[in-house]
PDB file of C-alpha atoms in Angstrom:
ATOM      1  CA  UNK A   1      -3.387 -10.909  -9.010  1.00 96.00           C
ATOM      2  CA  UNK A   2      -2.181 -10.606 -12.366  1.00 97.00           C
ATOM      3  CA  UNK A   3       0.601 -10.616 -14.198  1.00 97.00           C
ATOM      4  CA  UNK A   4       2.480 -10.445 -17.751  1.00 98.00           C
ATOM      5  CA  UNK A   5       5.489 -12.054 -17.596  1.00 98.00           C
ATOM      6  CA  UNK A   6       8.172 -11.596 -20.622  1.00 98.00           C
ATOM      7  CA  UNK A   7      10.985 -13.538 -21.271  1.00 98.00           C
ATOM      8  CA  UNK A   8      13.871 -10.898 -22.072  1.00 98.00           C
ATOM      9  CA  UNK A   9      17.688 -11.130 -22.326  1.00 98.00           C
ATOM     10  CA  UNK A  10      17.984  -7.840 -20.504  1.00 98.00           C
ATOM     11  CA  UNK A  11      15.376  -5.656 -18.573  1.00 98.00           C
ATOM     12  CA  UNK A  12      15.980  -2.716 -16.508  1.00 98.00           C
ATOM     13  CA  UNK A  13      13.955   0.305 -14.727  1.00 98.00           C
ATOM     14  CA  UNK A  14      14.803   3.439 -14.650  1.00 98.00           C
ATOM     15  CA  UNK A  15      12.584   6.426 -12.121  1.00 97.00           C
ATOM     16  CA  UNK A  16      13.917  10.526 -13.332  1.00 97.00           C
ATOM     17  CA  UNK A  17      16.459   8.951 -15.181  1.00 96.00           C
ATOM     18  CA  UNK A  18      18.553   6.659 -12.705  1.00 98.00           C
ATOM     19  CA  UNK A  19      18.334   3.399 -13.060  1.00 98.00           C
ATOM     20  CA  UNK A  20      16.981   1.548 -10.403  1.00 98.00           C
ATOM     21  CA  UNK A  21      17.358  -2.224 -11.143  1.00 98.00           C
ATOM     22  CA  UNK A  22      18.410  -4.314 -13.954  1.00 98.00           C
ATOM     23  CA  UNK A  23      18.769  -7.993 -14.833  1.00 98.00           C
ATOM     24  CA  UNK A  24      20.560 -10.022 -17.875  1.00 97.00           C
ATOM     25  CA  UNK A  25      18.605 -13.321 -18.717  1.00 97.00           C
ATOM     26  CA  UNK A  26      15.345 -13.630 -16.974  1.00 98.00           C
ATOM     27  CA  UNK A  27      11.640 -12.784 -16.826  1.00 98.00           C
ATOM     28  CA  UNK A  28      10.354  -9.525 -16.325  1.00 98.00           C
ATOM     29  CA  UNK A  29       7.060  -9.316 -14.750  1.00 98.00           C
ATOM     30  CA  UNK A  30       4.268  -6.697 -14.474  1.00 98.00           C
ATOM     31  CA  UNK A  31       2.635  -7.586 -11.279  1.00 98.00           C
ATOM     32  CA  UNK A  32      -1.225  -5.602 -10.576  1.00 97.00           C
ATOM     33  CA  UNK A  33      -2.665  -6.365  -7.093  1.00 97.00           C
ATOM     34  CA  UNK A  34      -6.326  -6.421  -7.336  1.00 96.00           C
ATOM     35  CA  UNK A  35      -8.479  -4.971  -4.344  1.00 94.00           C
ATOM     36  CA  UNK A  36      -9.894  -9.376  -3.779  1.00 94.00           C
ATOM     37  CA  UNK A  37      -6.447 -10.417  -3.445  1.00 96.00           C
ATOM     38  CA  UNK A  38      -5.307 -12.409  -0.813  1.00 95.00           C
ATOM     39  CA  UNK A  39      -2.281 -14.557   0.548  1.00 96.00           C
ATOM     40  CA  UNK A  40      -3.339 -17.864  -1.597  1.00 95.00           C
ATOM     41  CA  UNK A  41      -3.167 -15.440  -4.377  1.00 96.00           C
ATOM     42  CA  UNK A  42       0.437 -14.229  -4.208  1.00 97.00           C
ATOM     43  CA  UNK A  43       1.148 -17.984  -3.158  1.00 97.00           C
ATOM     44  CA  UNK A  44      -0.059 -19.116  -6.562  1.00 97.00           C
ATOM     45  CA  UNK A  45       1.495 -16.678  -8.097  1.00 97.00           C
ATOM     46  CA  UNK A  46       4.570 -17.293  -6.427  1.00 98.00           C
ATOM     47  CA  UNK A  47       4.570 -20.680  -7.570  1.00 97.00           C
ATOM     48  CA  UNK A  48       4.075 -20.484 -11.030  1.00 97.00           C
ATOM     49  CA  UNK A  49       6.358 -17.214 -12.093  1.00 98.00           C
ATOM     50  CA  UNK A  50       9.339 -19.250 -10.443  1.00 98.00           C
ATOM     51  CA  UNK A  51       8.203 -22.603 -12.051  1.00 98.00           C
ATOM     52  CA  UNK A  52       6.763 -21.768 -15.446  1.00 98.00           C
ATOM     53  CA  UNK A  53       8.699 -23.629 -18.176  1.00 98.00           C
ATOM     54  CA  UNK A  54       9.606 -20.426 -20.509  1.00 98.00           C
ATOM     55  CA  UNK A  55      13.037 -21.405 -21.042  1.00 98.00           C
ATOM     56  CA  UNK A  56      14.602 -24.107 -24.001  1.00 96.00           C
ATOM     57  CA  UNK A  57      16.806 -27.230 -22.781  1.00 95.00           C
ATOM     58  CA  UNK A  58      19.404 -27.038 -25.340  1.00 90.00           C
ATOM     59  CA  UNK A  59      21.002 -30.495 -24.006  1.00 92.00           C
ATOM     60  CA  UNK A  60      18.147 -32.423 -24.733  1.00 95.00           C
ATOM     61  CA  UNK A  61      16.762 -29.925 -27.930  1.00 95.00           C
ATOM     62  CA  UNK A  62      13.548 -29.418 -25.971  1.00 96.00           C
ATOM     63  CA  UNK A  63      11.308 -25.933 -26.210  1.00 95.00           C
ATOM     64  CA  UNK A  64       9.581 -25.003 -23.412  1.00 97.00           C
ATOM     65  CA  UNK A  65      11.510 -27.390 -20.691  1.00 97.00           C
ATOM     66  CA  UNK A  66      13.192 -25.424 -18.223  1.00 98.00           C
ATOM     67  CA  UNK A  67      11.856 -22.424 -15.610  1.00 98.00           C
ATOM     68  CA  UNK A  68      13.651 -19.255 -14.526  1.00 98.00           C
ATOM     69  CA  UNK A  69      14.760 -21.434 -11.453  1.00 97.00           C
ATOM     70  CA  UNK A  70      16.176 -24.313 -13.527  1.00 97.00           C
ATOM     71  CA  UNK A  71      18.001 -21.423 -15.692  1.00 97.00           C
ATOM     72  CA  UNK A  72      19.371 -19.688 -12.641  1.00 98.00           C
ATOM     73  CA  UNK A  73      17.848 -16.547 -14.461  1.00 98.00           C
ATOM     74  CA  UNK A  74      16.806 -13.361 -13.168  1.00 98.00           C
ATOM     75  CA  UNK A  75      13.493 -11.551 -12.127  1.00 98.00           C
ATOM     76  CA  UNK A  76      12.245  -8.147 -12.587  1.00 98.00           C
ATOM     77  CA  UNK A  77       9.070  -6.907 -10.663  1.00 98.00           C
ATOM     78  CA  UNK A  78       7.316  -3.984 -11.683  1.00 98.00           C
ATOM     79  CA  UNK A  79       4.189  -2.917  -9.702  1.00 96.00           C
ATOM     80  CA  UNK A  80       1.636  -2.206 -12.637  1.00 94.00           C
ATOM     81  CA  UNK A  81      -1.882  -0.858 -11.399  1.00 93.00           C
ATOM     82  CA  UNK A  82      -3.209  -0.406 -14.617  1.00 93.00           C
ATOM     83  CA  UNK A  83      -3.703  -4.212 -15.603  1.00 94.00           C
ATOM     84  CA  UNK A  84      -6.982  -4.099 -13.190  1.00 93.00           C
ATOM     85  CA  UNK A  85      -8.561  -1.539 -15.064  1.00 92.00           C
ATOM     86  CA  UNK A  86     -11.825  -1.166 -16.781  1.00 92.00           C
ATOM     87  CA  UNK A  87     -12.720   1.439 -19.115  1.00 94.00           C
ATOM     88  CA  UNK A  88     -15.549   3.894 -18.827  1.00 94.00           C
ATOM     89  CA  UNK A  89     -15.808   5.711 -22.011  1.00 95.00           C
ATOM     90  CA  UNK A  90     -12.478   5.956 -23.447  1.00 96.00           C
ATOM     91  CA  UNK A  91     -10.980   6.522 -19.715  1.00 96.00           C
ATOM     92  CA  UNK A  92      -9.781   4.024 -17.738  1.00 95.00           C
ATOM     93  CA  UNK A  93     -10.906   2.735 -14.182  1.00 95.00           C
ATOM     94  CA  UNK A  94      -8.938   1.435 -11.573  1.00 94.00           C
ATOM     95  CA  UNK A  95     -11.009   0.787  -8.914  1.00 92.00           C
ATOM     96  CA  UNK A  96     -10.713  -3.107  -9.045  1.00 93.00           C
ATOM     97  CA  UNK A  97      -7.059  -2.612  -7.928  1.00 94.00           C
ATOM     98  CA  UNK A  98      -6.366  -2.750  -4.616  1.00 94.00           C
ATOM     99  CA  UNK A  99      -5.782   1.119  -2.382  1.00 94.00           C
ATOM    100  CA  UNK A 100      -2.230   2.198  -2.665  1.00 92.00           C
ATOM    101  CA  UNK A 101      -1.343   1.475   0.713  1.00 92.00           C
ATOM    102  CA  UNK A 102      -2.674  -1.872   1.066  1.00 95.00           C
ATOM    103  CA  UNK A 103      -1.503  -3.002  -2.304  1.00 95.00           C
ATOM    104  CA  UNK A 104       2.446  -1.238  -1.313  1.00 96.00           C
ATOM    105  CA  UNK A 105       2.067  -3.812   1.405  1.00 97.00           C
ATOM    106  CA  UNK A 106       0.759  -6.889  -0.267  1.00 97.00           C
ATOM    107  CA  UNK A 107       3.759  -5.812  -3.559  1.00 98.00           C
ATOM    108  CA  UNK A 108       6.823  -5.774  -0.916  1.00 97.00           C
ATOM    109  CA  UNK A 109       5.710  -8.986   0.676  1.00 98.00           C
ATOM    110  CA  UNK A 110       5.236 -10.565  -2.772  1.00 98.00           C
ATOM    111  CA  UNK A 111       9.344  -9.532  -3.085  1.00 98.00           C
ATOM    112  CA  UNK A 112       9.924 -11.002  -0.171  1.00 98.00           C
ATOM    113  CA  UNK A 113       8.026 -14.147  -0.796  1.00 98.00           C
ATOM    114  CA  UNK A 114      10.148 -14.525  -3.883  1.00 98.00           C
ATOM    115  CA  UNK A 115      13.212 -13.945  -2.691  1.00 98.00           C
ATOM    116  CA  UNK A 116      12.671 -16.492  -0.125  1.00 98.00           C
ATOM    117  CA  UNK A 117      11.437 -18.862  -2.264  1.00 98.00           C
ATOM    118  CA  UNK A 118      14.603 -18.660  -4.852  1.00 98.00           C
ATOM    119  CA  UNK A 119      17.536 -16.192  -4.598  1.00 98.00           C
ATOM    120  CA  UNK A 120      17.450 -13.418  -2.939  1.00 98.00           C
ATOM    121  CA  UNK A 121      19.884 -11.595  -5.314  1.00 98.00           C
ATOM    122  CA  UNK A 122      17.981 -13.045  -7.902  1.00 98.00           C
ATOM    123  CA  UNK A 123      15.198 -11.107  -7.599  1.00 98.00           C
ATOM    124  CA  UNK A 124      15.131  -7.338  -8.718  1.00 98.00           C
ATOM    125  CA  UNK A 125      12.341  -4.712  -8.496  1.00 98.00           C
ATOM    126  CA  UNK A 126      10.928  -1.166  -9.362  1.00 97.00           C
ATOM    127  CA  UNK A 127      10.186   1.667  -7.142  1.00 97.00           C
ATOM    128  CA  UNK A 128       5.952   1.165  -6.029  1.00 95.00           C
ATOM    129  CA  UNK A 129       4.059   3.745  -7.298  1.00 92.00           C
ATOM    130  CA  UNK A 130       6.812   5.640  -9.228  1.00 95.00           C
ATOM    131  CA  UNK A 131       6.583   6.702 -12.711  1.00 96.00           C
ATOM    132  CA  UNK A 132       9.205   4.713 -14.401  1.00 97.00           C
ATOM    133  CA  UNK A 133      10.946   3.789 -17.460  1.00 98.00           C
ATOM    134  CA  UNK A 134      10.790  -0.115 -18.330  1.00 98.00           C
ATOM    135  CA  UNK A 135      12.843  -1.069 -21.253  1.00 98.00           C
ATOM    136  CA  UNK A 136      12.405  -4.465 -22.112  1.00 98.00           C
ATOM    137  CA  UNK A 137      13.998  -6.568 -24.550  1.00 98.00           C
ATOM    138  CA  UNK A 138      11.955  -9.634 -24.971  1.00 97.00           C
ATOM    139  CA  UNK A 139      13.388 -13.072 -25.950  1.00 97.00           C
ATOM    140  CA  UNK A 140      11.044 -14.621 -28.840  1.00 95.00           C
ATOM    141  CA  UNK A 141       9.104 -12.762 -27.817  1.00 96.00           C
ATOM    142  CA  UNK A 142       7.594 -14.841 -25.470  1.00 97.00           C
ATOM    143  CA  UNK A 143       4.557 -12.700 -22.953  1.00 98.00           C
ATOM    144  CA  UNK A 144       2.090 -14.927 -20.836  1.00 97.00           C
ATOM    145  CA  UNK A 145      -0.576 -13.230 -19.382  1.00 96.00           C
ATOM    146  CA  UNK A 146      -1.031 -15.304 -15.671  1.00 96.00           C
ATOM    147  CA  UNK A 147      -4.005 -14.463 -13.255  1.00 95.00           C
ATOM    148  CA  UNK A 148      -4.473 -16.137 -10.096  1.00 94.00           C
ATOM    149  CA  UNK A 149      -7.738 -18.350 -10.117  1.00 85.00           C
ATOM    150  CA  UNK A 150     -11.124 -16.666  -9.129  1.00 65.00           C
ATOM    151  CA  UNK A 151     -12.363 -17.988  -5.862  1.00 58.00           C
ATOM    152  CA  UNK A 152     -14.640 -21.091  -6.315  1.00 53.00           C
ATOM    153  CA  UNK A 153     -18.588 -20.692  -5.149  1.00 51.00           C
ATOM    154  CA  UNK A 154     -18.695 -20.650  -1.000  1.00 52.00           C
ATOM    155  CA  UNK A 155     -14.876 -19.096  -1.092  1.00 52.00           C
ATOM    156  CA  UNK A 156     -15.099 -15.812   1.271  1.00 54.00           C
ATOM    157  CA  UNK A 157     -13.517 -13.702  -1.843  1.00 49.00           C
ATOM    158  CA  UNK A 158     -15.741 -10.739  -2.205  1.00 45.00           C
TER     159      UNK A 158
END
């Protein structure tokens, strides 16, 4: 999996013009589902979108101290395929990414991982496989690119 998470003070989606979701303070995050991916991979990346330290502790005048959880912040998920391309030419590939149906699977039970893990109102999302609008209006800006870690030698990852 990866993913480019943004710090924003406001993020919302939008699909023919309604809006879909939207959040105040929070992370938005491009999730792409790559065709290896498996459950350790969504665990990890579970983990470290609700525990990355993004966020400032003003009490103590510390950067980099506190995670969306700690904040009470929001998240916004937006299924991106096209972070698992490659380019051939000037065109680009997709066929690392995982098959539509498969990945529609593997996205919703990321949501639901995260919602289970934090709060369930907490946790906003696009429409999979939808063209939509993202506006995005980073805080910093801060944007950390986060892939799950490639299998180690005699993993079954293929």
């Amino acid at each position: 999996m990866r993913a480019v998470i943004q710090r924003v003070t406001s993020a919302n989606v939008s699909v023919n013009g309604d809006l879909i979701s939207a959040i105040n303070h929070g992370l938005c995050v491009l999730l792409s589902i790559s065709r290896n991916d498996t459950q350790q991979d969504m665990d990890y990346m579970v983990n470290k979108i609700l525990n990355i330290r993004l966020f400032d502790d003003e009490e103590r005048n510390r950067r980099w101290a506190k995670s969306v959880k700690d904040r009470n912040y929001e998240i916004l998920c937006i299924s991106q395929i096209t972070l698992y391309h490659t380019l051939k030419g000037n065109k680009p590939d997709f066929h690392l990414a995982m098959q539509p149906d498969l990945s529609r699977s593997m996205f919703d039970d990321f949501i639901k991982q995260l919602k289970s893990a934090y709060i369930e109102d907490k946790i906003k999302e696009g429409v999979f496989g939808e063209y939509m609008s993202v506006n995005i209006q980073n805080d910093g800006p801060v944007t950390i690119h986060l892939e799950s870690p490639l299998p180690k030698v005699g993993d079954n990852k293929s």
